[in-house]
Amino acid sequence: MNPRDLSPADARARFRDGLVTPTAGWCDGWTQANLITVPAALAWDFLLFTQRNPQPCPVLDVLDAGTVSGPLLDGDIRTDLPLYRVYVDGDLAAETPDVTGWWREDLVSFLIGCSFTFERALGEAGVPVRHVEEGVNVPMYRTSWRCRGAGAVGGPLVVSMRPVPADQVADAVRVTGRYPSVHGAPVHVGDPRELGIADLDAPDYGDAVTVRDGEVPVFWACGVTPQAAVVESRPSLAIAHAPGYMLVTDARDDAYLVGA
Amino acid sequence: MNPRDLSPADARARFRDGLVTPTAGWCDGWTQANLITVPAALAWDFLLFTQRNPQPCPVLDVLDAGTVSGPLLDGDIRTDLPLYRVYVDGDLAAETPDVTGWWREDLVSFLIGCSFTFERALGEAGVPVRHVEEGVNVPMYRTSWRCRGAGAVGGPLVVSMRPVPADQVADAVRVTGRYPSVHGAPVHVGDPRELGIADLDAPDYGDAVTVRDGEVPVFWACGVTPQAAVVESRPSLAIAHAPGYMLVTDARDDAYLVGA
């Protein structure tokens, strides 16, 4: 079966069984989410950080200390993503498809909106989604823009980039603006240097994609932002999805559509 | 000068100087906010409660422990609202225009979106706003619907009601749905008994308004909801705005408009 047509439960079962793959294009119509898990001692600062930076950090749900499932996830947050990153004292300690061995009862998990949610709407509006066309992970970049900090948590804005034909940029803005809880409208259109990005072909996360003649790079706030901020605060332990390897949730994309 | 034409700073100065009045219709185009202030020990549960109930509890900003001003408020949160309610162990201990004497350094203040923000847009769409027409406070009701709880914090959904001519209900839904961070679209249209409201003429907060022949009562989630939930958890101290006597912020209503 085409990954596009799988149910979220079926997709999560495959990941739980060991399949490792980026999830762009999987489970058409179902919302994907970023994961960031931190010790309870850091959870207040982190939740405040998300509240102060809602465009890169739209919180869809919080699994309180020690909880591994919830309304968006009839499963186990420790096994149901295809690939995780584990950070110890802010350093990458492991990249693994199962974090059960790292689990602690004081861990609070945040599920954060992902721009994959609006990619279907972009496609339906005739706007190309290049990384899906090319079968690679979306390109993501750390920018020189700083988020508004909260206590110990602060860091750069991370963005994802999609090349859009110049005459379709307005459509891309309009369509994605209707999904404010999954990053919404672009934060920047055009020159990557204004974001402090030196080379579009060298993303900090994910894969480079082709930018064709007549296309403009369009940048959206990215759910890797909270992961970057948590890493900067160097907590004793943090667990996140590997960029592009998302949680597929039991929520429909339409649930996050506003003003249709 | 008509209160409608005042700047937020001017309005707050009048309230600081002792003027006590509901704020509906004040400072046209500027966002008003609900206030709820709790001890830091309860702040995590409360912020989680708001995240789990975003429609009644859309957080616009958080002033962390001991802080009395912020980006939405170039002033002092303890004096700049027209009227406050102070709760001690969950019981109403005072209704006062100045809470400086109650202040503690461990208090965290939450500014929460208010449906007054979309009333201007309703008016521009030709939808009547009866309580403004009648010069009274908006009617608010405790419903029999329960919010999703978080730790020690839980309570009923509180709603505000505006009577809308039957042929304009669709407009009212469409217009307010574009303001998801200030309660958004109605939670219920029609029969108040389905919300457990026995008598529209006896609101739990604010004033009754006239419902004319051919009009339907339309109910929106209300920012008094977090106040009701905090009171139920009976913290040692909580401070809130008196219902209808809001904080006038330095943010424009347009800042919360989506998908225009």
Short mmCIF file of N, CA, C and O in Angstrom, two decimals, chain B residues 144-225:
data_model
loop_
_atom_site.label_atom_id
_atom_site.label_comp_id
_atom_site.label_asym_id
_atom_site.label_seq_id
_atom_site.Cartn_x
_atom_site.Cartn_y
_atom_site.Cartn_z
N SER B 144 -22.81 23.59 31.69
CA SER B 144 -22.63 22.25 32.27
C SER B 144 -21.53 21.47 31.56
O SER B 144 -21.26 20.33 31.90
N TRP B 145 -20.89 22.10 30.58
CA TRP B 145 -19.78 21.44 29.88
C TRP B 145 -18.51 21.58 30.71
O TRP B 145 -18.20 22.67 31.20
N ARG B 146 -17.74 20.50 30.83
CA ARG B 146 -16.48 20.57 31.57
C ARG B 146 -15.31 20.75 30.61
O ARG B 146 -15.27 20.17 29.53
N CYS B 147 -14.34 21.56 31.01
CA CYS B 147 -13.10 21.66 30.25
C CYS B 147 -12.24 20.43 30.50
O CYS B 147 -12.46 19.68 31.46
N ARG B 148 -11.24 20.22 29.64
CA ARG B 148 -10.26 19.16 29.86
C ARG B 148 -9.33 19.64 30.99
O ARG B 148 -8.76 20.72 30.91
N GLY B 149 -9.21 18.88 32.04
CA GLY B 149 -8.43 19.29 33.19
C GLY B 149 -6.93 19.15 33.01
O GLY B 149 -6.46 18.51 32.07
N ALA B 150 -6.18 19.76 33.93
CA ALA B 150 -4.72 19.65 33.93
C ALA B 150 -4.27 19.73 35.38
O ALA B 150 -4.34 20.80 35.99
N GLY B 151 -3.80 18.62 35.94
CA GLY B 151 -3.37 18.61 37.33
C GLY B 151 -4.49 19.09 38.23
O GLY B 151 -5.62 18.60 38.17
N ALA B 152 -4.18 20.14 39.03
CA ALA B 152 -5.15 20.65 40.00
C ALA B 152 -6.20 21.55 39.38
O ALA B 152 -7.16 21.93 40.06
N VAL B 153 -6.03 21.92 38.11
CA VAL B 153 -6.90 22.93 37.50
C VAL B 153 -7.95 22.30 36.59
O VAL B 153 -7.61 21.56 35.67
N GLY B 154 -9.20 22.61 36.85
CA GLY B 154 -10.28 22.13 36.00
C GLY B 154 -11.55 22.90 36.33
O GLY B 154 -11.65 23.49 37.41
N GLY B 155 -12.50 22.89 35.41
CA GLY B 155 -13.73 23.63 35.70
C GLY B 155 -14.66 23.63 34.51
O GLY B 155 -14.40 22.97 33.50
N PRO B 156 -15.77 24.39 34.63
CA PRO B 156 -16.76 24.43 33.57
C PRO B 156 -16.35 25.37 32.45
O PRO B 156 -15.58 26.31 32.68
N LEU B 157 -16.88 25.11 31.26
CA LEU B 157 -16.78 26.10 30.19
C LEU B 157 -17.70 27.27 30.51
O LEU B 157 -18.88 27.06 30.82
N VAL B 158 -17.18 28.49 30.46
CA VAL B 158 -17.99 29.70 30.59
C VAL B 158 -18.13 30.29 29.18
O VAL B 158 -17.18 30.28 28.40
N VAL B 159 -19.34 30.77 28.87
CA VAL B 159 -19.59 31.33 27.54
C VAL B 159 -20.13 32.75 27.65
O VAL B 159 -20.75 33.12 28.66
N SER B 160 -19.90 33.52 26.59
CA SER B 160 -20.60 34.79 26.43
C SER B 160 -21.69 34.61 25.39
O SER B 160 -21.61 33.70 24.56
N MET B 161 -22.72 35.44 25.44
CA MET B 161 -23.84 35.28 24.51
C MET B 161 -24.15 36.59 23.81
O MET B 161 -24.17 37.66 24.44
N ARG B 162 -24.35 36.50 22.50
CA ARG B 162 -24.83 37.65 21.72
C ARG B 162 -26.02 37.18 20.89
O ARG B 162 -25.91 36.18 20.17
N PRO B 163 -27.17 37.88 20.96
CA PRO B 163 -28.31 37.50 20.13
C PRO B 163 -28.05 37.96 18.69
O PRO B 163 -27.62 39.09 18.46
N VAL B 164 -28.28 37.07 17.73
CA VAL B 164 -27.98 37.38 16.33
C VAL B 164 -29.22 37.06 15.48
O VAL B 164 -29.79 35.97 15.64
N PRO B 165 -29.64 37.96 14.59
CA PRO B 165 -30.75 37.63 13.69
C PRO B 165 -30.44 36.35 12.91
O PRO B 165 -29.29 36.16 12.46
N ALA B 166 -31.45 35.51 12.75
CA ALA B 166 -31.22 34.18 12.17
C ALA B 166 -30.49 34.24 10.84
O ALA B 166 -29.63 33.38 10.56
N ASP B 167 -30.81 35.26 10.03
CA ASP B 167 -30.16 35.30 8.72
C ASP B 167 -28.75 35.88 8.77
O ASP B 167 -28.11 36.02 7.73
N GLN B 168 -28.26 36.22 9.95
CA GLN B 168 -26.89 36.74 10.08
C GLN B 168 -26.00 35.81 10.90
O GLN B 168 -24.82 36.13 11.14
N VAL B 169 -26.55 34.67 11.33
CA VAL B 169 -25.74 33.74 12.14
C VAL B 169 -24.53 33.26 11.34
O VAL B 169 -23.40 33.18 11.85
N ALA B 170 -24.74 32.98 10.05
CA ALA B 170 -23.63 32.51 9.23
C ALA B 170 -22.53 33.56 9.16
O ALA B 170 -21.33 33.24 9.27
N ASP B 171 -22.92 34.83 9.01
CA ASP B 171 -21.92 35.89 9.00
C ASP B 171 -21.16 35.93 10.33
O ASP B 171 -19.94 36.10 10.36
N ALA B 172 -21.90 35.80 11.43
CA ALA B 172 -21.27 35.87 12.75
C ALA B 172 -20.24 34.74 12.91
O ALA B 172 -19.16 34.94 13.48
N VAL B 173 -20.58 33.56 12.41
CA VAL B 173 -19.66 32.42 12.50
C VAL B 173 -18.42 32.68 11.65
O VAL B 173 -17.28 32.48 12.09
N ARG B 174 -18.66 33.13 10.43
CA ARG B 174 -17.56 33.33 9.49
C ARG B 174 -16.60 34.41 10.01
O ARG B 174 -15.39 34.22 10.03
N VAL B 175 -17.14 35.52 10.45
CA VAL B 175 -16.31 36.64 10.90
C VAL B 175 -15.49 36.24 12.13
O VAL B 175 -14.28 36.46 12.19
N THR B 176 -16.14 35.65 13.13
CA THR B 176 -15.42 35.36 14.38
C THR B 176 -14.47 34.18 14.20
O THR B 176 -13.46 34.09 14.90
N GLY B 177 -14.77 33.28 13.26
CA GLY B 177 -13.88 32.15 13.00
C GLY B 177 -12.50 32.58 12.54
O GLY B 177 -11.53 31.82 12.63
N ARG B 178 -12.42 33.82 12.05
CA ARG B 178 -11.12 34.32 11.60
C ARG B 178 -10.27 34.84 12.74
O ARG B 178 -9.16 35.33 12.51
N TYR B 179 -10.79 34.78 13.96
CA TYR B 179 -10.05 35.25 15.14
C TYR B 179 -9.85 34.10 16.13
O TYR B 179 -10.34 34.16 17.26
N PRO B 180 -9.13 33.06 15.70
CA PRO B 180 -9.04 31.87 16.57
C PRO B 180 -8.33 32.13 17.89
O PRO B 180 -8.59 31.42 18.86
N SER B 181 -7.47 33.14 17.95
CA SER B 181 -6.75 33.36 19.21
C SER B 181 -7.51 34.28 20.15
O SER B 181 -7.00 34.65 21.21
N VAL B 182 -8.71 34.67 19.78
CA VAL B 182 -9.57 35.40 20.72
C VAL B 182 -10.95 34.73 20.76
O VAL B 182 -11.96 35.39 20.60
N HIS B 183 -10.94 33.41 20.93
CA HIS B 183 -12.11 32.55 21.11
C HIS B 183 -12.72 32.03 19.81
O HIS B 183 -13.40 31.01 19.82
N GLY B 184 -12.48 32.70 18.67
CA GLY B 184 -12.87 32.15 17.38
C GLY B 184 -14.38 32.00 17.20
O GLY B 184 -15.17 32.80 17.71
N ALA B 185 -14.76 30.98 16.46
CA ALA B 185 -16.16 30.76 16.11
C ALA B 185 -16.97 30.35 17.35
O ALA B 185 -16.40 29.92 18.36
N PRO B 186 -18.29 30.48 17.26
CA PRO B 186 -19.13 30.09 18.41
C PRO B 186 -18.95 28.62 18.77
O PRO B 186 -18.66 27.78 17.92
N VAL B 187 -19.17 28.30 20.06
CA VAL B 187 -19.17 26.90 20.48
C VAL B 187 -20.58 26.31 20.41
O VAL B 187 -20.74 25.09 20.42
N HIS B 188 -21.59 27.18 20.34
CA HIS B 188 -22.96 26.69 20.32
C HIS B 188 -23.89 27.76 19.77
O HIS B 188 -23.70 28.94 20.06
N VAL B 189 -24.86 27.33 18.98
CA VAL B 189 -25.85 28.25 18.42
C VAL B 189 -27.24 27.71 18.77
O VAL B 189 -27.53 26.54 18.47
N GLY B 190 -28.05 28.51 19.43
CA GLY B 190 -29.43 28.09 19.68
C GLY B 190 -29.71 27.74 21.13
O GLY B 190 -29.24 28.44 22.04
N ASP B 191 -30.44 26.67 21.33
CA ASP B 191 -31.02 26.29 22.63
C ASP B 191 -30.03 26.35 23.80
O ASP B 191 -29.11 25.54 23.89
N PRO B 192 -30.23 27.29 24.71
CA PRO B 192 -29.29 27.41 25.84
C PRO B 192 -29.30 26.19 26.77
O PRO B 192 -28.33 25.95 27.48
N ARG B 193 -30.43 25.43 26.75
CA ARG B 193 -30.50 24.29 27.68
C ARG B 193 -29.46 23.23 27.37
O ARG B 193 -29.03 22.48 28.24
N GLU B 194 -29.03 23.16 26.09
CA GLU B 194 -27.99 22.18 25.76
C GLU B 194 -26.66 22.51 26.43
O GLU B 194 -25.77 21.66 26.53
N LEU B 195 -26.51 23.74 26.86
CA LEU B 195 -25.33 24.14 27.61
C LEU B 195 -25.59 24.11 29.12
O LEU B 195 -24.73 24.47 29.90
N GLY B 196 -26.79 23.69 29.49
CA GLY B 196 -27.14 23.68 30.90
C GLY B 196 -27.51 25.06 31.43
O GLY B 196 -27.48 25.29 32.64
N ILE B 197 -27.85 25.97 30.53
CA ILE B 197 -28.24 27.32 30.95
C ILE B 197 -29.77 27.34 31.06
O ILE B 197 -30.48 27.17 30.07
N ALA B 198 -30.28 27.57 32.28
CA ALA B 198 -31.72 27.50 32.51
C ALA B 198 -32.43 28.79 32.08
O ALA B 198 -33.55 28.76 31.59
N ASP B 199 -31.78 29.93 32.27
CA ASP B 199 -32.47 31.20 32.06
C ASP B 199 -31.50 32.24 31.50
O ASP B 199 -30.60 32.70 32.19
N LEU B 200 -31.73 32.62 30.24
CA LEU B 200 -30.85 33.61 29.60
C LEU B 200 -30.90 34.96 30.32
O LEU B 200 -29.95 35.74 30.23
N ASP B 201 -32.00 35.21 31.01
CA ASP B 201 -32.14 36.51 31.69
C ASP B 201 -31.41 36.56 33.03
O ASP B 201 -31.45 37.59 33.70
N ALA B 202 -30.78 35.46 33.39
CA ALA B 202 -30.05 35.42 34.67
C ALA B 202 -28.60 34.98 34.44
O ALA B 202 -28.20 33.88 34.82
N PRO B 203 -27.80 35.84 33.79
CA PRO B 203 -26.41 35.44 33.55
C PRO B 203 -25.62 35.31 34.86
O PRO B 203 -25.97 35.95 35.85
N ASP B 204 -24.61 34.45 34.85
CA ASP B 204 -23.77 34.28 36.04
C ASP B 204 -22.80 35.43 36.22
O ASP B 204 -22.33 35.71 37.32
N TYR B 205 -22.45 36.09 35.10
CA TYR B 205 -21.60 37.28 35.15
C TYR B 205 -22.16 38.26 34.12
O TYR B 205 -22.78 37.86 33.13
N GLY B 206 -21.91 39.55 34.32
CA GLY B 206 -22.38 40.56 33.37
C GLY B 206 -23.88 40.77 33.47
O GLY B 206 -24.50 40.44 34.49
N ASP B 207 -24.45 41.34 32.39
CA ASP B 207 -25.84 41.78 32.42
C ASP B 207 -26.67 41.05 31.36
O ASP B 207 -26.15 40.69 30.30
N ALA B 208 -27.95 40.88 31.64
CA ALA B 208 -28.86 40.33 30.63
C ALA B 208 -29.04 41.35 29.51
O ALA B 208 -28.97 42.56 29.73
N VAL B 209 -29.27 40.84 28.29
CA VAL B 209 -29.58 41.73 27.16
C VAL B 209 -30.86 41.25 26.49
O VAL B 209 -31.29 40.11 26.68
N THR B 210 -31.45 42.11 25.68
CA THR B 210 -32.69 41.80 24.99
C THR B 210 -32.43 40.83 23.84
O THR B 210 -31.52 41.05 23.03
N VAL B 211 -33.23 39.76 23.78
CA VAL B 211 -33.21 38.87 22.61
C VAL B 211 -34.52 39.12 21.87
O VAL B 211 -35.60 38.85 22.40
N ARG B 212 -34.43 39.64 20.65
CA ARG B 212 -35.63 40.04 19.92
C ARG B 212 -36.21 38.87 19.14
O ARG B 212 -35.52 37.88 18.87
N ASP B 213 -37.45 39.03 18.73
CA ASP B 213 -38.06 38.03 17.85
C ASP B 213 -37.20 37.85 16.60
O ASP B 213 -36.74 38.83 16.02
N GLY B 214 -37.02 36.60 16.21
CA GLY B 214 -36.24 36.34 15.00
C GLY B 214 -34.75 36.27 15.25
O GLY B 214 -33.96 36.04 14.33
N GLU B 215 -34.34 36.44 16.52
CA GLU B 215 -32.92 36.34 16.85
C GLU B 215 -32.62 35.02 17.54
O GLU B 215 -33.46 34.48 18.26
N VAL B 216 -31.40 34.54 17.34
CA VAL B 216 -30.94 33.28 17.91
C VAL B 216 -29.83 33.61 18.91
O VAL B 216 -28.93 34.40 18.59
N PRO B 217 -29.86 33.00 20.11
CA PRO B 217 -28.71 33.22 21.01
C PRO B 217 -27.49 32.46 20.49
O PRO B 217 -27.57 31.26 20.18
N VAL B 218 -26.38 33.17 20.36
CA VAL B 218 -25.14 32.56 19.87
C VAL B 218 -24.11 32.66 20.99
O VAL B 218 -23.94 33.72 21.61
N PHE B 219 -23.43 31.52 21.26
CA PHE B 219 -22.56 31.41 22.42
C PHE B 219 -21.10 31.23 21.99
O PHE B 219 -20.80 30.35 21.18
N TRP B 220 -20.24 32.04 22.57
CA TRP B 220 -18.81 31.93 22.31
C TRP B 220 -18.09 31.52 23.61
O TRP B 220 -18.50 31.94 24.70
N ALA B 221 -17.03 30.76 23.48
CA ALA B 221 -16.19 30.45 24.64
C ALA B 221 -15.70 31.76 25.25
O ALA B 221 -15.38 32.71 24.52
N CYS B 222 -15.61 31.82 26.55
CA CYS B 222 -15.36 33.07 27.26
C CYS B 222 -14.11 32.97 28.15
O CYS B 222 -13.86 31.95 28.78
N GLY B 223 -13.38 34.08 28.21
CA GLY B 223 -12.15 34.13 28.99
C GLY B 223 -12.36 34.17 30.50
O GLY B 223 -11.39 34.24 31.25
N VAL B 224 -13.60 34.11 30.93
CA VAL B 224 -13.84 33.93 32.36
C VAL B 224 -13.65 32.45 32.74
O VAL B 224 -13.47 32.11 33.91
N THR B 225 -13.63 31.58 31.73
CA THR B 225 -13.40 30.15 31.97
C THR B 225 -12.16 29.89 32.82
O THR B 225 -12.24 29.15 33.82
#
